[in-house]
Amino acid sequence: EVVEQIIALGSDPCGENGEYHSFVFDGPLFDQPITFMTEEPVVADGFGHLGLKPAEDESSVLHGSSSG
């Protein structure tokens, strides 16, 4: 069902046209996790992105969660 929805939106379900990107914020090679907050999603001209910004302080850290 999800794949059919992706196709219906005009995207390549395999991501061959650059639809998917990743951001690694923690892992075994990291001394400590990268702390960040997400911005509001933006969709323009058929493309969407989710901005990331540094966490303002430890109380604002939302590892991978929405800031809103």
Short mmCIF file of N, CA and C in Angstrom, two decimals:
data_model
loop_
_atom_site.label_atom_id
_atom_site.label_comp_id
_atom_site.label_asym_id
_atom_site.label_seq_id
_atom_site.Cartn_x
_atom_site.Cartn_y
_atom_site.Cartn_z
N GLU A 1 0.82 -1.19 0.00
CA GLU A 1 0.00 0.00 0.00
C GLU A 1 0.87 1.27 0.00
N VAL A 2 1.91 1.28 0.82
CA VAL A 2 2.80 2.44 0.88
C VAL A 2 3.50 2.66 -0.45
N VAL A 3 3.97 1.58 -1.06
CA VAL A 3 4.65 1.69 -2.36
C VAL A 3 3.70 2.27 -3.40
N GLU A 4 2.46 1.81 -3.39
CA GLU A 4 1.47 2.33 -4.34
C GLU A 4 1.23 3.82 -4.12
N GLN A 5 1.23 4.27 -2.87
CA GLN A 5 1.06 5.69 -2.58
C GLN A 5 2.24 6.51 -3.08
N ILE A 6 3.44 5.97 -2.91
CA ILE A 6 4.64 6.67 -3.40
C ILE A 6 4.58 6.82 -4.91
N ILE A 7 4.22 5.77 -5.60
CA ILE A 7 4.10 5.81 -7.07
C ILE A 7 3.01 6.80 -7.49
N ALA A 8 1.88 6.80 -6.79
CA ALA A 8 0.78 7.71 -7.12
C ALA A 8 1.19 9.18 -6.97
N LEU A 9 2.14 9.44 -6.08
CA LEU A 9 2.63 10.81 -5.89
C LEU A 9 3.68 11.20 -6.93
N GLY A 10 4.06 10.24 -7.80
CA GLY A 10 5.02 10.53 -8.85
C GLY A 10 6.47 10.33 -8.47
N SER A 11 6.70 9.66 -7.35
CA SER A 11 8.07 9.40 -6.92
C SER A 11 8.47 7.97 -7.25
N ASP A 12 9.76 7.75 -7.33
CA ASP A 12 10.30 6.42 -7.56
C ASP A 12 10.36 5.71 -6.21
N PRO A 13 9.66 4.59 -6.02
CA PRO A 13 9.66 3.92 -4.72
C PRO A 13 11.02 3.39 -4.30
N CYS A 14 11.95 3.25 -5.24
CA CYS A 14 13.31 2.80 -4.91
C CYS A 14 14.23 3.98 -4.58
N GLY A 15 13.75 5.19 -4.79
CA GLY A 15 14.56 6.37 -4.49
C GLY A 15 15.66 6.63 -5.51
N GLU A 16 15.56 6.03 -6.70
CA GLU A 16 16.60 6.16 -7.71
C GLU A 16 16.76 7.58 -8.24
N ASN A 17 15.76 8.42 -8.05
CA ASN A 17 15.82 9.80 -8.54
C ASN A 17 16.13 10.79 -7.43
N GLY A 18 16.69 10.31 -6.35
CA GLY A 18 17.09 11.18 -5.25
C GLY A 18 15.99 11.50 -4.26
N GLU A 19 14.94 10.69 -4.23
CA GLU A 19 13.83 10.98 -3.33
C GLU A 19 14.19 10.85 -1.85
N TYR A 20 15.14 9.99 -1.54
CA TYR A 20 15.42 9.71 -0.14
C TYR A 20 16.83 10.15 0.24
N HIS A 21 16.92 10.74 1.41
CA HIS A 21 18.22 11.11 1.98
C HIS A 21 18.18 10.71 3.45
N SER A 22 19.32 10.53 4.03
CA SER A 22 19.36 10.15 5.44
C SER A 22 20.31 11.05 6.20
N PHE A 23 20.14 11.07 7.49
CA PHE A 23 20.98 11.85 8.39
C PHE A 23 21.27 10.96 9.60
N VAL A 24 22.52 10.64 9.79
CA VAL A 24 22.91 9.78 10.91
C VAL A 24 23.29 10.69 12.08
N PHE A 25 22.61 10.52 13.21
CA PHE A 25 22.87 11.39 14.36
C PHE A 25 23.49 10.66 15.54
N ASP A 26 23.62 9.34 15.45
CA ASP A 26 24.24 8.58 16.53
C ASP A 26 24.67 7.23 15.99
N GLY A 27 25.70 6.68 16.59
CA GLY A 27 26.17 5.37 16.19
C GLY A 27 27.45 5.02 16.91
N PRO A 28 27.93 3.81 16.69
CA PRO A 28 29.11 3.33 17.42
C PRO A 28 30.38 4.15 17.17
N LEU A 29 30.49 4.81 16.04
CA LEU A 29 31.68 5.59 15.75
C LEU A 29 31.61 7.02 16.29
N PHE A 30 30.48 7.41 16.85
CA PHE A 30 30.30 8.76 17.37
C PHE A 30 30.74 8.81 18.83
N ASP A 31 31.45 9.87 19.22
CA ASP A 31 31.77 10.08 20.63
C ASP A 31 30.52 10.40 21.43
N GLN A 32 29.61 11.13 20.80
CA GLN A 32 28.33 11.46 21.41
C GLN A 32 27.33 11.74 20.29
N PRO A 33 26.04 11.62 20.58
CA PRO A 33 25.04 11.89 19.53
C PRO A 33 25.08 13.35 19.08
N ILE A 34 24.72 13.59 17.84
CA ILE A 34 24.54 14.95 17.35
C ILE A 34 23.15 15.39 17.79
N THR A 35 23.08 16.48 18.51
CA THR A 35 21.78 16.96 18.98
C THR A 35 21.21 17.94 17.97
N PHE A 36 19.93 17.78 17.66
CA PHE A 36 19.31 18.62 16.65
C PHE A 36 17.81 18.75 16.90
N MET A 37 17.24 19.71 16.20
CA MET A 37 15.79 19.92 16.20
C MET A 37 15.35 19.95 14.75
N THR A 38 14.10 19.57 14.51
CA THR A 38 13.57 19.64 13.15
C THR A 38 12.78 20.92 12.97
N GLU A 39 12.78 21.40 11.73
CA GLU A 39 11.97 22.55 11.38
C GLU A 39 10.68 22.06 10.73
N GLU A 40 9.80 22.96 10.37
CA GLU A 40 8.56 22.58 9.70
C GLU A 40 8.88 22.01 8.32
N PRO A 41 8.19 20.95 7.90
CA PRO A 41 8.40 20.42 6.54
C PRO A 41 8.04 21.47 5.49
N VAL A 42 8.79 21.49 4.39
CA VAL A 42 8.55 22.43 3.30
C VAL A 42 8.32 21.63 2.02
N VAL A 43 7.26 21.94 1.30
CA VAL A 43 6.99 21.32 0.01
C VAL A 43 6.84 22.44 -1.01
N ALA A 44 7.66 22.41 -2.06
CA ALA A 44 7.60 23.42 -3.12
C ALA A 44 8.01 22.79 -4.43
N ASP A 45 7.31 23.11 -5.49
CA ASP A 45 7.63 22.62 -6.83
C ASP A 45 7.73 21.10 -6.88
N GLY A 46 6.91 20.42 -6.11
CA GLY A 46 6.90 18.96 -6.13
C GLY A 46 7.99 18.30 -5.31
N PHE A 47 8.77 19.09 -4.60
CA PHE A 47 9.84 18.54 -3.76
C PHE A 47 9.57 18.93 -2.32
N GLY A 48 9.92 18.05 -1.41
CA GLY A 48 9.75 18.35 0.00
C GLY A 48 11.05 18.12 0.76
N HIS A 49 11.21 18.86 1.82
CA HIS A 49 12.37 18.62 2.68
C HIS A 49 12.03 19.00 4.12
N LEU A 50 12.78 18.43 5.02
CA LEU A 50 12.64 18.71 6.43
C LEU A 50 13.97 19.27 6.90
N GLY A 51 13.96 20.52 7.28
CA GLY A 51 15.20 21.16 7.74
C GLY A 51 15.60 20.69 9.12
N LEU A 52 16.88 20.66 9.35
CA LEU A 52 17.44 20.33 10.66
C LEU A 52 18.25 21.51 11.13
N LYS A 53 18.26 21.73 12.43
CA LYS A 53 19.08 22.80 13.00
C LYS A 53 19.66 22.32 14.32
N PRO A 54 20.78 22.90 14.73
CA PRO A 54 21.37 22.49 16.01
C PRO A 54 20.39 22.73 17.16
N ALA A 55 20.43 21.86 18.14
CA ALA A 55 19.59 22.04 19.33
C ALA A 55 20.06 23.28 20.07
N GLU A 56 19.11 24.07 20.55
CA GLU A 56 19.44 25.30 21.26
C GLU A 56 20.03 25.02 22.64
N ASP A 57 19.52 23.99 23.30
CA ASP A 57 20.04 23.54 24.59
C ASP A 57 19.56 22.12 24.81
N GLU A 58 20.04 21.46 25.84
CA GLU A 58 19.69 20.05 26.05
C GLU A 58 18.19 19.84 26.23
N SER A 59 17.47 20.84 26.77
CA SER A 59 16.03 20.66 26.99
C SER A 59 15.27 20.68 25.67
N SER A 60 15.89 21.19 24.59
CA SER A 60 15.21 21.25 23.30
C SER A 60 15.56 20.09 22.38
N VAL A 61 16.41 19.18 22.84
CA VAL A 61 16.86 18.08 22.00
C VAL A 61 15.70 17.13 21.73
N LEU A 62 15.46 16.89 20.45
CA LEU A 62 14.40 15.99 20.04
C LEU A 62 14.98 15.05 19.00
N HIS A 63 15.82 14.14 19.37
CA HIS A 63 16.49 13.24 18.44
C HIS A 63 15.51 12.64 17.45
N GLY A 64 15.42 13.27 16.29
CA GLY A 64 14.60 12.74 15.22
C GLY A 64 13.12 13.03 15.34
N SER A 65 12.70 13.79 16.33
CA SER A 65 11.29 14.09 16.51
C SER A 65 11.00 15.51 16.04
N SER A 66 9.76 15.79 15.80
CA SER A 66 9.36 17.12 15.37
C SER A 66 9.47 18.11 16.51
N SER A 67 9.89 19.33 16.20
CA SER A 67 10.00 20.36 17.21
C SER A 67 8.67 21.02 17.51
N GLY A 68 7.64 20.74 16.70
CA GLY A 68 6.34 21.38 16.89
C GLY A 68 5.50 20.50 17.69
#
